[in-house]
JSON list of C-alpha atoms in Angstrom, two decimals:
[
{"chain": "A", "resi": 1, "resn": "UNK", "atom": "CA", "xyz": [-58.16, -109.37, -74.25]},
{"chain": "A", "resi": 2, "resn": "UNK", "atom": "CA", "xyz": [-54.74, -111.51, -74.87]},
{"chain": "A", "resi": 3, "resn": "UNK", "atom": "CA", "xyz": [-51.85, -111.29, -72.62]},
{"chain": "A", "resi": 4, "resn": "UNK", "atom": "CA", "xyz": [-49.96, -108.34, -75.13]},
{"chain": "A", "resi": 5, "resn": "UNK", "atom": "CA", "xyz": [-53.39, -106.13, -74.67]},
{"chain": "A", "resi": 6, "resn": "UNK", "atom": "CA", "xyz": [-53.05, -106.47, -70.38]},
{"chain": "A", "resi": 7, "resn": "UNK", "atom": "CA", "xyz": [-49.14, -105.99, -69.95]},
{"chain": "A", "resi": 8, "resn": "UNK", "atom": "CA", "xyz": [-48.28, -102.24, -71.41]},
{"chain": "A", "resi": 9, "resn": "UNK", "atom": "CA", "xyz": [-44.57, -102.21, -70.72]},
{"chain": "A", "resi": 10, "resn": "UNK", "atom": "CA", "xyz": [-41.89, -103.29, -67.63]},
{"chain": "A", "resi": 11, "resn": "UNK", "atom": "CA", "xyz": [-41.41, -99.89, -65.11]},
{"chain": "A", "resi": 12, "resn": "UNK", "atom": "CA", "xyz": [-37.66, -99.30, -64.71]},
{"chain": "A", "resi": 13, "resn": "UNK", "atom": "CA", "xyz": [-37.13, -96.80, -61.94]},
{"chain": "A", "resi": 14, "resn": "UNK", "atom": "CA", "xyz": [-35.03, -97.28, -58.52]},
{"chain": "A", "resi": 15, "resn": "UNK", "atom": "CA", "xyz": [-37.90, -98.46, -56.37]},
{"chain": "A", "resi": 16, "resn": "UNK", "atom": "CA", "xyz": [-38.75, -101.47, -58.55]},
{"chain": "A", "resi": 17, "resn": "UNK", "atom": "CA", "xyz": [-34.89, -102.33, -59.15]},
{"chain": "A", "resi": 18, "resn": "UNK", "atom": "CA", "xyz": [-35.23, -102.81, -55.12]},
{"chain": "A", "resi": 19, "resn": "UNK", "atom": "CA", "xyz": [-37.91, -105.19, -55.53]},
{"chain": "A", "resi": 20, "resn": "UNK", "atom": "CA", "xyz": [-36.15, -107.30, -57.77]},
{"chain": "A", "resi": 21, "resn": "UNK", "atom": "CA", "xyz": [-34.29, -108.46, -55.21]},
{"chain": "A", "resi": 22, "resn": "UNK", "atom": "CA", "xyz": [-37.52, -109.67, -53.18]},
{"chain": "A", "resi": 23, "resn": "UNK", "atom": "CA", "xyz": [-38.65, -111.16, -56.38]},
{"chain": "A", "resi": 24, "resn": "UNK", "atom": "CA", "xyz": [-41.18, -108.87, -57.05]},
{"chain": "A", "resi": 25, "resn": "UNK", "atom": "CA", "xyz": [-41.84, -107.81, -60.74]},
{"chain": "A", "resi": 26, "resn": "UNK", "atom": "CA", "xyz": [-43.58, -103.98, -61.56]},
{"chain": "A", "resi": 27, "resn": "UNK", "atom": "CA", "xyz": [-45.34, -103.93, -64.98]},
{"chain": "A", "resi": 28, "resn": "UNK", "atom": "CA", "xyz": [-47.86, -101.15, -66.14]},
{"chain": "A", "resi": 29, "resn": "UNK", "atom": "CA", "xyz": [-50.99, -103.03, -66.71]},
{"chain": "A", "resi": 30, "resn": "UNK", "atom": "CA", "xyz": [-54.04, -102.65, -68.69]},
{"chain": "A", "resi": 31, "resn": "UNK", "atom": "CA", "xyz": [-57.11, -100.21, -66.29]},
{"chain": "A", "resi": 32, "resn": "UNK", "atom": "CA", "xyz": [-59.46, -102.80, -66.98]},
{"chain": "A", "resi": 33, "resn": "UNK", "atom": "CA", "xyz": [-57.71, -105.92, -66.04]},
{"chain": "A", "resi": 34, "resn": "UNK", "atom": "CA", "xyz": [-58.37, -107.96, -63.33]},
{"chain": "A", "resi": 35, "resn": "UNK", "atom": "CA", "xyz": [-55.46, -109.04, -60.96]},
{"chain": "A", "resi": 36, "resn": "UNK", "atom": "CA", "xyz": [-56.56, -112.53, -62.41]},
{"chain": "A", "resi": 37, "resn": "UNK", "atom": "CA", "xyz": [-56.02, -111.95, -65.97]},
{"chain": "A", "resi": 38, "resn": "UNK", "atom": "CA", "xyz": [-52.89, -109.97, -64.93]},
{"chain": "A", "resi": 39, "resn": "UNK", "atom": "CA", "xyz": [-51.23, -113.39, -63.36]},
{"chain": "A", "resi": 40, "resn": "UNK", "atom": "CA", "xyz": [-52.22, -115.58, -66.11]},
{"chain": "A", "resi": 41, "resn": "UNK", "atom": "CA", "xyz": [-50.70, -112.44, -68.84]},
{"chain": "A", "resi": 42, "resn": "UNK", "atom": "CA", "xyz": [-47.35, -113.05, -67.08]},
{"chain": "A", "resi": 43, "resn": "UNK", "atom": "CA", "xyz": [-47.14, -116.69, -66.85]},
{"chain": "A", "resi": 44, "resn": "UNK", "atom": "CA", "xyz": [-47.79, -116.85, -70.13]},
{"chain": "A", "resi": 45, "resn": "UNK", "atom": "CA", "xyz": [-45.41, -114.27, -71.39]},
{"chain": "A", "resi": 46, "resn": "UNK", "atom": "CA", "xyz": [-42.15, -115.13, -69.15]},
{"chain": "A", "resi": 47, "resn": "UNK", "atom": "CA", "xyz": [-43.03, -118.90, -68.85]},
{"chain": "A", "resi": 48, "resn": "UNK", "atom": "CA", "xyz": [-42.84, -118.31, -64.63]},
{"chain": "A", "resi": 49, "resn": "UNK", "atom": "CA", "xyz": [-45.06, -118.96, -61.84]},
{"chain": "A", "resi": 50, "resn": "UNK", "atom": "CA", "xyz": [-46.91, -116.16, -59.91]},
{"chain": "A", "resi": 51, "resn": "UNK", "atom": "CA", "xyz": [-47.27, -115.98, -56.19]},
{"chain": "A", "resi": 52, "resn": "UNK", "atom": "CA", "xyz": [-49.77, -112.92, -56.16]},
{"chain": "A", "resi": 53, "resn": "UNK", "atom": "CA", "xyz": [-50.29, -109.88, -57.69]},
{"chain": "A", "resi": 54, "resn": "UNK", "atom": "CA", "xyz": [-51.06, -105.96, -56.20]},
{"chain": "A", "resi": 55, "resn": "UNK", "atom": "CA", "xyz": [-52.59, -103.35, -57.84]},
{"chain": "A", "resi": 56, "resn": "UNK", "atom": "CA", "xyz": [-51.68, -99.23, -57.92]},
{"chain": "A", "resi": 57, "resn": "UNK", "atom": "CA", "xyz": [-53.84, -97.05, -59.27]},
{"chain": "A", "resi": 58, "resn": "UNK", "atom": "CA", "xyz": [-51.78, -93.79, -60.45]},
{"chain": "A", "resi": 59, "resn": "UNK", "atom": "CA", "xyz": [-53.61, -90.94, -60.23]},
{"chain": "A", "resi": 60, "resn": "UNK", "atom": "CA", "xyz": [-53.53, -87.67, -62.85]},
{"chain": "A", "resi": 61, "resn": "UNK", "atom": "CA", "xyz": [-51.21, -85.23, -61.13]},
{"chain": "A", "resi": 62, "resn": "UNK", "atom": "CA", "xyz": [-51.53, -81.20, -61.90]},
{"chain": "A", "resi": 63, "resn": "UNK", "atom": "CA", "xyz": [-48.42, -79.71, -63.57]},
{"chain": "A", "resi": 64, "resn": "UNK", "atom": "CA", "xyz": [-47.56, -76.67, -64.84]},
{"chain": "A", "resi": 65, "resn": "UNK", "atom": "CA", "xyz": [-45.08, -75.43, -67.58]},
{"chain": "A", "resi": 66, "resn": "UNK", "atom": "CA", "xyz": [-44.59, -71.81, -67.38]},
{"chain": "A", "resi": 67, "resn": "UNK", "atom": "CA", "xyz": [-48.05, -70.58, -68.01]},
{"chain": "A", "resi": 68, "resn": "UNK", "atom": "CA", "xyz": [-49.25, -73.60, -69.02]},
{"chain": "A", "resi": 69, "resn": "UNK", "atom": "CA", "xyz": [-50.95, -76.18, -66.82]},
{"chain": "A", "resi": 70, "resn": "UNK", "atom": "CA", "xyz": [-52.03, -79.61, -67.54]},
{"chain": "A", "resi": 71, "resn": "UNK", "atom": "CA", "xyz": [-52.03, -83.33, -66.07]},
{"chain": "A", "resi": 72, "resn": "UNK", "atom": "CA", "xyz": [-49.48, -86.29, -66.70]},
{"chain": "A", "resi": 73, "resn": "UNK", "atom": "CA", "xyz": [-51.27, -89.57, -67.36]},
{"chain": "A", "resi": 74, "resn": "UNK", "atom": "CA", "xyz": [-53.22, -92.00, -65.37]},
{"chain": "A", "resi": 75, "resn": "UNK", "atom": "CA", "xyz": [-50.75, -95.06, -64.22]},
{"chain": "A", "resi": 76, "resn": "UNK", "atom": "CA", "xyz": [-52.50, -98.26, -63.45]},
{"chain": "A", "resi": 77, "resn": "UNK", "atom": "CA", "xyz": [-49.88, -100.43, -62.13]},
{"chain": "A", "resi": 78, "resn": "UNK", "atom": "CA", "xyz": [-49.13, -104.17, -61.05]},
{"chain": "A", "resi": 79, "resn": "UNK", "atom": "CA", "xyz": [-46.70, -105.45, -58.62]},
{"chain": "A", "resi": 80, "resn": "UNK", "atom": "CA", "xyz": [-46.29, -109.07, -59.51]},
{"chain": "A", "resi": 81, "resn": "UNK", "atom": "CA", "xyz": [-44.46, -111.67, -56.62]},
{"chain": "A", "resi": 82, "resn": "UNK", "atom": "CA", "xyz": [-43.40, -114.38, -58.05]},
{"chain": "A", "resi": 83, "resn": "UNK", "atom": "CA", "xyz": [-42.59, -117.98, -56.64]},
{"chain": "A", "resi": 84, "resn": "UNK", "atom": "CA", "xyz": [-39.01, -118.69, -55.50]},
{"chain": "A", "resi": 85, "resn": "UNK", "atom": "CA", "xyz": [-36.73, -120.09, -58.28]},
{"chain": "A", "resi": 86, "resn": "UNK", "atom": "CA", "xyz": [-38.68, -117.92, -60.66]},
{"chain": "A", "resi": 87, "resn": "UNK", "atom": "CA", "xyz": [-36.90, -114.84, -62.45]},
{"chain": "A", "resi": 88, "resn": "UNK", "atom": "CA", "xyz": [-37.43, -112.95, -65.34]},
{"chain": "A", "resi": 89, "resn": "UNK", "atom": "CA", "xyz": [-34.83, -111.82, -67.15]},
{"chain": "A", "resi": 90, "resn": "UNK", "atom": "CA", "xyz": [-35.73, -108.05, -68.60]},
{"chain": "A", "resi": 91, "resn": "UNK", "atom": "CA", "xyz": [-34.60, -106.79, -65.38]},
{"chain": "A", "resi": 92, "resn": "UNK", "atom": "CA", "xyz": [-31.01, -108.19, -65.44]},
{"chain": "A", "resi": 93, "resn": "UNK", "atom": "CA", "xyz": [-28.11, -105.54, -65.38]}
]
């Protein structure tokens, strides 16, 4: 698996924006990587250095439409630290 296949897309919501500012980094990750290949999948793709990595596992939640009912999707995400001096720049304003 290469380091496009692990890292899905950046998560843009309030909480993570927060984070930023503790240099901590939220990406939705691959379900079957390892917090491992996760570190070396951002190092490699923003050229930074990687303190230590967290995982989430999203769950399916129940929702319902009307009379219709269904799940949203399965999340699996990563909450990257990185080292001090280290920044990556898809989360500038």
């Amino acid at each position: 698996m290469n380091s496009y296949d692990i890292i899905i897309r950046p998560i843009f919501t309030e909480k993570s924006y927060k984070l930023v500012e503790q240099n901590k980094y939220t990406f939705e990750v691959n379900k079957n990587a390892t917090k491992t290949e996760i570190k070396e999948a951002v190092e490699e793709l923003f050229k930074v250095e990687v303190k230590s990595v967290n995982i989430i596992n999203g769950m399916k939640k129940a929702k319902r439409v009307g009379r219709y009912s269904g799940q949203t999707k399965a999340v699996y995400k990563a909450i990257v630290t990185l080292e001090k001096g280290s920044k990556i720049d898809t989360y500038s304003k």
